[in-house]
């Protein structure tokens, strides 16, 4: 290596002063040795990192149970451990750093794999995902191009074809023709549903505003000229008000503006109201605004409901616009013979988003969007001189992201090892568990079910039977006076339950029809972890009842009673 | 669990037929057991996956050496192993799948960690990154919100502050004030440099077109109204022609159009030509096009050159536009006391992109963009009812992506364990190695150095001394007639060397001044792997000479000789 310190006489940069290395050859050599070590010498099995590694390998559940501290520490305290903006000047021993990591980061992370953590969409992952992830990191492939990913390229294309077939179920000839065709793409693999939705709407926008006659297309000439070419005042996207916030980011990013993400009211089951959708369409038409796309939701983030996709497909066909379905959450329901009918019509979508790190049980960082027409992604195709050359098989020519890891391998593993039937079981379990939990909530005197589970997500709130009875009769004014303290109660219970660290449900704000659009705070439960049992769900409710008996909440309820009693 | 198969009477969906589960209770129970197994029971150490896992844990270099097949198999053959679009109906044993993986995927992947793989920016990662990655996957945090990431949130903010300080070096008061301030962000963590560049230009666009008077800002009203409000015909971005292709994606995505990514010629060292930049500015001004941003490059992808950032900062100040620096590759040069001056002026940039999966030696999937002004990202701020609520600490309110893994932990680990001095050594090594290799190429009779390394990237081609002498005298016509067969030779050698699998250099097309802008094909070498030795570099050249002696290339050279001899 030493010869590498030779003074190559290459100072062709008069403006650059080439000072010699500020250290002796010996010192340099010494630090070099250490440097090579961290690139080559593995940790001893009995080192701190080695032993944590072994512990996780042996039994991850046990490791997390032992090391992730349940009791919530104030975030402001935790911030104290990550307060310095200074990059350490000198190297640190891996073992010392690992100790820090164990106490300050791992211990204070969230036990997302716990069957009692039913508040969000991040849940347990099958055991085999861990060793496979290590292989992935060890290989450190970059899927932007074949030269840095080789077999990973056809593997990712296969995964996209499998998901495409799950949605569109085209025949073997179709896939035989397109699966490995470099000039076309059945979809794009990305870091998550947000990038997937953005990619879908980007492609839709560029397709609607593609080259024609003198106009060389929006990709080259931009939105202003595209609108002039289409002779319209703007491009709008229609979606239910339950839409994921990523769509707001998409219209902002794409230059359409959030005003042009037109959110439509929903029915009592949180599904888009088609009547109102048509009215919005007519209004926009009158304003000279062109509809770029209708977006249907298959599994709303907050309530897990599915829009009437068949009807939306008809509507999109009538309007003549792109039809995108955000099935980031609900897509895998297609694995279920029993419940796939809930997504009927999805096969008519021009594009569909499905997240692998949600209900395909892959670790965080894996999303996909598939397109009915393999030519759609050509509208965002791009090339460079050194990679993703025209005609090359490089995946980078059709993705929003550039360099990407081979996460598709974990999807490939899940689909192969769990299989269609395994995923069907997971989907059926979640949906039926949600129905049982809803039944339990309905049967319980102190809780009110707010959204009935269509998939495996439901919302409810603490609301004693006697108060529910009064609310049922109450006028708007009284309803509001009852709901607002109930909101405080729900929020307090949710925060204290989270802080107690035994179990976790999330909360959101909804405007159920029964309260004439009055927005209320509710508990939100996502039942995706197969290890969550009925017993756990019963315990979650009991814990919430106990919290409701605490003085401050009890007195709030007493005040309510006083207020409503004649 | 059984109670979960209860027939919850919740069919509030008349349009949905709730059929019973298509299998007996017993069968269901049986498959359930298997399902729980894959979520809970680890692989036996002596299982296929377990043993691979142990092998990687023991010695990853050895594992890759053994299992990644060097000899290149035709991609079309490999595609045969990934040809089925069918998701397997039944589950597969993990061991069977792992066998498939080992033979068909791992064996046919690219040995990016090999010290002989010097063609691209993906290189070896320090050993400790592997076990730490497993911890990351086991914790499966989602950094979009505190509720699914807890300590990972302040940790990521600290990493962004460390990188911010590396670039801007503000005082402790500054970081004390902003590092954990939820309403502001020193930067955004993302999946890679492309998203980082897009985020920077998105924020710049939204800031330039922010709310003022009647106008509610581009985020709400869109680009058309923003241009009307600014009273200009378009927004342009100026950058050298060596810019990364992600900038093309950015202007497309943002609705500006690729025509408005104005690429400026470079000088003989591949640095933006300021004279021409000013001319473009004047022209655009005349056309009523407003300059959104100047982009400087700190480490061009193809040649590793650095634009005159100080001068660009002056220019941007004069124009009054956003100044972004794409330091995805070269940013970490700031660690080097000896070479950080090459990036002088970067501290005046409004935003800077730095990739962690490049020269911070973190596995694929980690990029960052930092902003001089902590208020800049407010222009793309967004919220939702169930997460990233206003005032919350949720990181998701300022990122393009939604759900994200905790990759920042690996950057935190690298910065802590390797330390500033360790990274300095890595940077110095690469740059000095590149200079030695350039000297070697200059000293070799059969090679022509095309771009002199400023950082650790250089380009060259096979071009015998006698031919170089003739080219030096040749007129345009003759030069072209010599260069075109030389291009074929370079491309052939590069492909055969890759196919032989001993070593790998990449290739690209450049238009060096000495050939008056004639575009030629060149070898491209990136010297980031600290394990790459002088001996290896010598061997790479020898192998290329040997390939050049093969019949077809030899005869091409003979023809050339005949052509040019009087």
PDB file of C-alpha atoms in Angstrom, chain B residues 168-364:
ATOM      1  CA  UNK B 168     -21.536  24.453   7.408  1.00  0.00           C
ATOM      2  CA  UNK B 169     -19.589  24.273  10.667  1.00  0.00           C
ATOM      3  CA  UNK B 170     -21.983  26.551  12.597  1.00  0.00           C
ATOM      4  CA  UNK B 171     -21.368  27.143  16.323  1.00  0.00           C
ATOM      5  CA  UNK B 172     -22.773  25.131  19.224  1.00  0.00           C
ATOM      6  CA  UNK B 173     -25.501  27.685  19.930  1.00  0.00           C
ATOM      7  CA  UNK B 174     -26.821  27.170  16.428  1.00  0.00           C
ATOM      8  CA  UNK B 175     -27.034  23.410  16.822  1.00  0.00           C
ATOM      9  CA  UNK B 176     -28.238  23.682  20.399  1.00  0.00           C
ATOM     10  CA  UNK B 177     -31.152  25.669  19.046  1.00  0.00           C
ATOM     11  CA  UNK B 178     -32.082  23.595  15.967  1.00  0.00           C
ATOM     12  CA  UNK B 179     -30.874  20.020  16.359  1.00  0.00           C
ATOM     13  CA  UNK B 180     -34.077  18.760  18.021  1.00  0.00           C
ATOM     14  CA  UNK B 181     -36.470  21.571  17.019  1.00  0.00           C
ATOM     15  CA  UNK B 182     -39.535  19.854  15.571  1.00  0.00           C
ATOM     16  CA  UNK B 183     -40.718  22.874  13.592  1.00  0.00           C
ATOM     17  CA  UNK B 184     -37.433  23.015  11.732  1.00  0.00           C
ATOM     18  CA  UNK B 185     -35.090  20.538  10.065  1.00  0.00           C
ATOM     19  CA  UNK B 186     -31.363  20.746   9.367  1.00  0.00           C
ATOM     20  CA  UNK B 187     -31.929  18.264   6.576  1.00  0.00           C
ATOM     21  CA  UNK B 188     -33.769  15.193   5.366  1.00  0.00           C
ATOM     22  CA  UNK B 189     -32.671  11.573   5.435  1.00  0.00           C
ATOM     23  CA  UNK B 190     -33.726   9.514   2.434  1.00  0.00           C
ATOM     24  CA  UNK B 191     -33.092   6.385   0.377  1.00  0.00           C
ATOM     25  CA  UNK B 192     -30.410   7.962  -1.784  1.00  0.00           C
ATOM     26  CA  UNK B 193     -28.890  10.920  -3.590  1.00  0.00           C
ATOM     27  CA  UNK B 194     -31.613  11.095  -6.234  1.00  0.00           C
ATOM     28  CA  UNK B 195     -34.350  11.668  -3.660  1.00  0.00           C
ATOM     29  CA  UNK B 196     -31.980  14.049  -1.849  1.00  0.00           C
ATOM     30  CA  UNK B 197     -31.477  16.166  -4.985  1.00  0.00           C
ATOM     31  CA  UNK B 198     -35.207  16.123  -5.749  1.00  0.00           C
ATOM     32  CA  UNK B 199     -35.996  17.182  -2.162  1.00  0.00           C
ATOM     33  CA  UNK B 200     -33.528  20.080  -2.362  1.00  0.00           C
ATOM     34  CA  UNK B 201     -34.944  21.408  -5.636  1.00  0.00           C
ATOM     35  CA  UNK B 202     -38.536  20.804  -4.491  1.00  0.00           C
ATOM     36  CA  UNK B 203     -37.876  22.930  -1.389  1.00  0.00           C
ATOM     37  CA  UNK B 204     -36.091  25.566  -3.500  1.00  0.00           C
ATOM     38  CA  UNK B 205     -39.011  25.720  -5.957  1.00  0.00           C
ATOM     39  CA  UNK B 206     -41.597  25.989  -3.190  1.00  0.00           C
ATOM     40  CA  UNK B 207     -39.575  28.639  -1.411  1.00  0.00           C
ATOM     41  CA  UNK B 208     -39.150  30.789  -4.520  1.00  0.00           C
ATOM     42  CA  UNK B 209     -42.886  30.366  -5.193  1.00  0.00           C
ATOM     43  CA  UNK B 210     -43.980  30.713  -1.586  1.00  0.00           C
ATOM     44  CA  UNK B 211     -47.162  32.431  -0.388  1.00  0.00           C
ATOM     45  CA  UNK B 212     -47.194  36.221  -0.850  1.00  0.00           C
ATOM     46  CA  UNK B 213     -50.214  38.513  -0.782  1.00  0.00           C
ATOM     47  CA  UNK B 214     -53.130  36.927  -2.601  1.00  0.00           C
ATOM     48  CA  UNK B 215     -50.995  34.040  -3.852  1.00  0.00           C
ATOM     49  CA  UNK B 216     -51.137  31.084  -1.444  1.00  0.00           C
ATOM     50  CA  UNK B 217     -47.970  29.473  -2.748  1.00  0.00           C
ATOM     51  CA  UNK B 218     -47.122  26.841  -5.366  1.00  0.00           C
ATOM     52  CA  UNK B 219     -47.714  23.959  -2.952  1.00  0.00           C
ATOM     53  CA  UNK B 220     -51.404  24.918  -2.884  1.00  0.00           C
ATOM     54  CA  UNK B 221     -52.007  26.620  -6.229  1.00  0.00           C
ATOM     55  CA  UNK B 222     -49.567  24.810  -8.508  1.00  0.00           C
ATOM     56  CA  UNK B 223     -46.874  25.808 -10.980  1.00  0.00           C
ATOM     57  CA  UNK B 224     -49.099  27.548 -13.549  1.00  0.00           C
ATOM     58  CA  UNK B 225     -50.358  30.131 -11.047  1.00  0.00           C
ATOM     59  CA  UNK B 226     -46.899  30.406  -9.499  1.00  0.00           C
ATOM     60  CA  UNK B 227     -45.428  31.421 -12.866  1.00  0.00           C
ATOM     61  CA  UNK B 228     -48.257  33.897 -13.389  1.00  0.00           C
ATOM     62  CA  UNK B 229     -47.596  35.283  -9.911  1.00  0.00           C
ATOM     63  CA  UNK B 230     -43.830  35.575 -10.574  1.00  0.00           C
ATOM     64  CA  UNK B 231     -44.704  36.878 -14.023  1.00  0.00           C
ATOM     65  CA  UNK B 232     -42.155  34.670 -15.795  1.00  0.00           C
ATOM     66  CA  UNK B 233     -42.227  32.155 -18.640  1.00  0.00           C
ATOM     67  CA  UNK B 234     -40.576  29.346 -16.741  1.00  0.00           C
ATOM     68  CA  UNK B 235     -38.077  28.303 -14.075  1.00  0.00           C
ATOM     69  CA  UNK B 236     -34.644  27.037 -15.083  1.00  0.00           C
ATOM     70  CA  UNK B 237     -31.818  25.233 -13.326  1.00  0.00           C
ATOM     71  CA  UNK B 238     -28.222  25.756 -14.454  1.00  0.00           C
ATOM     72  CA  UNK B 239     -25.665  22.978 -14.043  1.00  0.00           C
ATOM     73  CA  UNK B 240     -22.635  21.592 -15.849  1.00  0.00           C
ATOM     74  CA  UNK B 241     -23.138  18.925 -18.511  1.00  0.00           C
ATOM     75  CA  UNK B 242     -21.446  16.479 -16.132  1.00  0.00           C
ATOM     76  CA  UNK B 243     -24.493  16.668 -13.828  1.00  0.00           C
ATOM     77  CA  UNK B 244     -25.953  13.449 -12.464  1.00  0.00           C
ATOM     78  CA  UNK B 245     -29.028  12.236 -14.378  1.00  0.00           C
ATOM     79  CA  UNK B 246     -31.147  12.584 -11.229  1.00  0.00           C
ATOM     80  CA  UNK B 247     -31.364  16.323 -11.939  1.00  0.00           C
ATOM     81  CA  UNK B 248     -33.136  15.499 -15.200  1.00  0.00           C
ATOM     82  CA  UNK B 249     -35.641  13.444 -13.245  1.00  0.00           C
ATOM     83  CA  UNK B 250     -36.069  16.311 -10.787  1.00  0.00           C
ATOM     84  CA  UNK B 251     -37.011  18.949 -13.383  1.00  0.00           C
ATOM     85  CA  UNK B 252     -39.330  16.455 -15.078  1.00  0.00           C
ATOM     86  CA  UNK B 253     -41.034  15.499 -11.796  1.00  0.00           C
ATOM     87  CA  UNK B 254     -41.295  19.126 -10.593  1.00  0.00           C
ATOM     88  CA  UNK B 255     -43.032  20.129 -13.827  1.00  0.00           C
ATOM     89  CA  UNK B 256     -40.232  22.443 -14.986  1.00  0.00           C
ATOM     90  CA  UNK B 257     -39.384  20.298 -17.998  1.00  0.00           C
ATOM     91  CA  UNK B 258     -36.019  18.950 -19.082  1.00  0.00           C
ATOM     92  CA  UNK B 259     -35.600  21.882 -21.476  1.00  0.00           C
ATOM     93  CA  UNK B 260     -35.254  24.015 -18.349  1.00  0.00           C
ATOM     94  CA  UNK B 261     -32.361  21.984 -17.005  1.00  0.00           C
ATOM     95  CA  UNK B 262     -29.763  24.036 -18.827  1.00  0.00           C
ATOM     96  CA  UNK B 263     -26.500  22.117 -19.045  1.00  0.00           C
ATOM     97  CA  UNK B 264     -23.385  24.243 -19.366  1.00  0.00           C
ATOM     98  CA  UNK B 265     -20.159  23.229 -21.127  1.00  0.00           C
ATOM     99  CA  UNK B 266     -17.139  22.377 -18.967  1.00  0.00           C
ATOM    100  CA  UNK B 267     -13.466  23.262 -19.088  1.00  0.00           C
ATOM    101  CA  UNK B 268     -10.742  20.684 -19.822  1.00  0.00           C
ATOM    102  CA  UNK B 269     -11.031  19.488 -16.213  1.00  0.00           C
ATOM    103  CA  UNK B 270     -14.758  18.761 -16.462  1.00  0.00           C
ATOM    104  CA  UNK B 271     -15.653  21.785 -14.345  1.00  0.00           C
ATOM    105  CA  UNK B 272     -18.488  24.098 -15.285  1.00  0.00           C
ATOM    106  CA  UNK B 273     -17.435  26.953 -17.586  1.00  0.00           C
ATOM    107  CA  UNK B 274     -18.485  30.124 -15.711  1.00  0.00           C
ATOM    108  CA  UNK B 275     -18.291  32.309 -18.810  1.00  0.00           C
ATOM    109  CA  UNK B 276     -20.802  30.139 -20.651  1.00  0.00           C
ATOM    110  CA  UNK B 277     -22.909  29.871 -17.507  1.00  0.00           C
ATOM    111  CA  UNK B 278     -23.244  33.661 -17.455  1.00  0.00           C
ATOM    112  CA  UNK B 279     -24.163  33.680 -21.143  1.00  0.00           C
ATOM    113  CA  UNK B 280     -26.906  31.116 -20.560  1.00  0.00           C
ATOM    114  CA  UNK B 281     -28.154  33.220 -17.647  1.00  0.00           C
ATOM    115  CA  UNK B 282     -28.357  36.326 -19.817  1.00  0.00           C
ATOM    116  CA  UNK B 283     -30.139  34.427 -22.593  1.00  0.00           C
ATOM    117  CA  UNK B 284     -32.707  32.930 -20.203  1.00  0.00           C
ATOM    118  CA  UNK B 285     -33.228  36.319 -18.610  1.00  0.00           C
ATOM    119  CA  UNK B 286     -34.013  37.711 -22.040  1.00  0.00           C
ATOM    120  CA  UNK B 287     -36.545  34.933 -22.590  1.00  0.00           C
ATOM    121  CA  UNK B 288     -38.280  35.845 -19.340  1.00  0.00           C
ATOM    122  CA  UNK B 289     -37.189  32.609 -17.687  1.00  0.00           C
ATOM    123  CA  UNK B 290     -36.341  32.885 -14.002  1.00  0.00           C
ATOM    124  CA  UNK B 291     -33.343  30.976 -12.568  1.00  0.00           C
ATOM    125  CA  UNK B 292     -34.568  28.687  -9.795  1.00  0.00           C
ATOM    126  CA  UNK B 293     -31.161  27.327  -8.869  1.00  0.00           C
ATOM    127  CA  UNK B 294     -27.529  26.901  -9.752  1.00  0.00           C
ATOM    128  CA  UNK B 295     -26.262  23.402  -9.038  1.00  0.00           C
ATOM    129  CA  UNK B 296     -22.592  22.809  -8.341  1.00  0.00           C
ATOM    130  CA  UNK B 297     -21.120  19.317  -8.452  1.00  0.00           C
ATOM    131  CA  UNK B 298     -18.624  18.131  -5.854  1.00  0.00           C
ATOM    132  CA  UNK B 299     -17.405  14.928  -7.455  1.00  0.00           C
ATOM    133  CA  UNK B 300     -18.933  14.356 -10.894  1.00  0.00           C
ATOM    134  CA  UNK B 301     -20.162  10.801 -11.340  1.00  0.00           C
ATOM    135  CA  UNK B 302     -18.023  10.107 -14.376  1.00  0.00           C
ATOM    136  CA  UNK B 303     -14.767  11.927 -13.632  1.00  0.00           C
ATOM    137  CA  UNK B 304     -14.922  12.922  -9.958  1.00  0.00           C
ATOM    138  CA  UNK B 305     -14.245  16.590 -10.636  1.00  0.00           C
ATOM    139  CA  UNK B 306     -15.388  19.449  -8.444  1.00  0.00           C
ATOM    140  CA  UNK B 307     -16.986  22.622  -9.832  1.00  0.00           C
ATOM    141  CA  UNK B 308     -15.575  25.995  -8.689  1.00  0.00           C
ATOM    142  CA  UNK B 309     -18.036  26.215  -5.790  1.00  0.00           C
ATOM    143  CA  UNK B 310     -16.792  29.577  -4.493  1.00  0.00           C
ATOM    144  CA  UNK B 311     -17.363  31.203  -7.881  1.00  0.00           C
ATOM    145  CA  UNK B 312     -20.735  29.474  -8.265  1.00  0.00           C
ATOM    146  CA  UNK B 313     -21.770  30.792  -4.840  1.00  0.00           C
ATOM    147  CA  UNK B 314     -20.887  34.319  -5.998  1.00  0.00           C
ATOM    148  CA  UNK B 315     -22.816  33.783  -9.209  1.00  0.00           C
ATOM    149  CA  UNK B 316     -25.875  32.475  -7.350  1.00  0.00           C
ATOM    150  CA  UNK B 317     -25.737  35.443  -4.978  1.00  0.00           C
ATOM    151  CA  UNK B 318     -25.579  37.793  -7.955  1.00  0.00           C
ATOM    152  CA  UNK B 319     -28.544  36.101  -9.634  1.00  0.00           C
ATOM    153  CA  UNK B 320     -30.348  35.798  -6.321  1.00  0.00           C
ATOM    154  CA  UNK B 321     -31.225  32.109  -6.728  1.00  0.00           C
ATOM    155  CA  UNK B 322     -30.909  28.911  -4.727  1.00  0.00           C
ATOM    156  CA  UNK B 323     -27.436  27.330  -4.720  1.00  0.00           C
ATOM    157  CA  UNK B 324     -27.466  23.539  -4.435  1.00  0.00           C
ATOM    158  CA  UNK B 325     -24.345  21.383  -4.326  1.00  0.00           C
ATOM    159  CA  UNK B 326     -24.572  17.742  -5.355  1.00  0.00           C
ATOM    160  CA  UNK B 327     -21.825  16.282  -3.163  1.00  0.00           C
ATOM    161  CA  UNK B 328     -23.375  12.799  -3.205  1.00  0.00           C
ATOM    162  CA  UNK B 329     -19.927  11.432  -4.020  1.00  0.00           C
ATOM    163  CA  UNK B 330     -17.397  14.060  -2.994  1.00  0.00           C
ATOM    164  CA  UNK B 331     -18.971  15.361   0.217  1.00  0.00           C
ATOM    165  CA  UNK B 332     -16.923  13.173   2.587  1.00  0.00           C
ATOM    166  CA  UNK B 333     -13.752  14.790   1.193  1.00  0.00           C
ATOM    167  CA  UNK B 334     -14.587  17.395   3.859  1.00  0.00           C
ATOM    168  CA  UNK B 335     -13.188  14.913   6.390  1.00  0.00           C
ATOM    169  CA  UNK B 336      -9.731  15.410   4.924  1.00  0.00           C
ATOM    170  CA  UNK B 337      -7.545  18.204   6.286  1.00  0.00           C
ATOM    171  CA  UNK B 338      -5.414  17.833   3.164  1.00  0.00           C
ATOM    172  CA  UNK B 339      -8.131  17.884   0.520  1.00  0.00           C
ATOM    173  CA  UNK B 340     -11.203  19.590   1.986  1.00  0.00           C
ATOM    174  CA  UNK B 341     -10.048  22.817   0.291  1.00  0.00           C
ATOM    175  CA  UNK B 342     -11.123  21.214  -3.006  1.00  0.00           C
ATOM    176  CA  UNK B 343     -14.715  21.814  -1.864  1.00  0.00           C
ATOM    177  CA  UNK B 344     -14.136  25.398  -0.739  1.00  0.00           C
ATOM    178  CA  UNK B 345     -17.380  27.355  -1.101  1.00  0.00           C
ATOM    179  CA  UNK B 346     -19.670  24.420  -0.310  1.00  0.00           C
ATOM    180  CA  UNK B 347     -20.422  26.101   3.035  1.00  0.00           C
ATOM    181  CA  UNK B 348     -22.187  28.852   1.067  1.00  0.00           C
ATOM    182  CA  UNK B 349     -24.635  26.416  -0.567  1.00  0.00           C
ATOM    183  CA  UNK B 350     -28.304  26.629   0.418  1.00  0.00           C
ATOM    184  CA  UNK B 351     -28.512  22.837   0.235  1.00  0.00           C
ATOM    185  CA  UNK B 352     -26.045  19.978  -0.086  1.00  0.00           C
ATOM    186  CA  UNK B 353     -26.612  16.327  -1.028  1.00  0.00           C
ATOM    187  CA  UNK B 354     -24.347  13.680   0.526  1.00  0.00           C
ATOM    188  CA  UNK B 355     -24.815   9.938   0.023  1.00  0.00           C
ATOM    189  CA  UNK B 356     -24.039   7.730   3.008  1.00  0.00           C
ATOM    190  CA  UNK B 357     -24.034   4.547   0.906  1.00  0.00           C
ATOM    191  CA  UNK B 358     -21.151   5.926  -1.128  1.00  0.00           C
ATOM    192  CA  UNK B 359     -18.167   7.398   0.746  1.00  0.00           C
ATOM    193  CA  UNK B 360     -19.540   6.970   4.265  1.00  0.00           C
ATOM    194  CA  UNK B 361     -19.345   3.214   3.552  1.00  0.00           C
ATOM    195  CA  UNK B 362     -22.909   2.464   4.699  1.00  0.00           C
ATOM    196  CA  UNK B 363     -24.885  -0.300   2.935  1.00  0.00           C
ATOM    197  CA  UNK B 364     -27.135   0.640   0.000  1.00  0.00           C
TER     198      UNK B 364
END
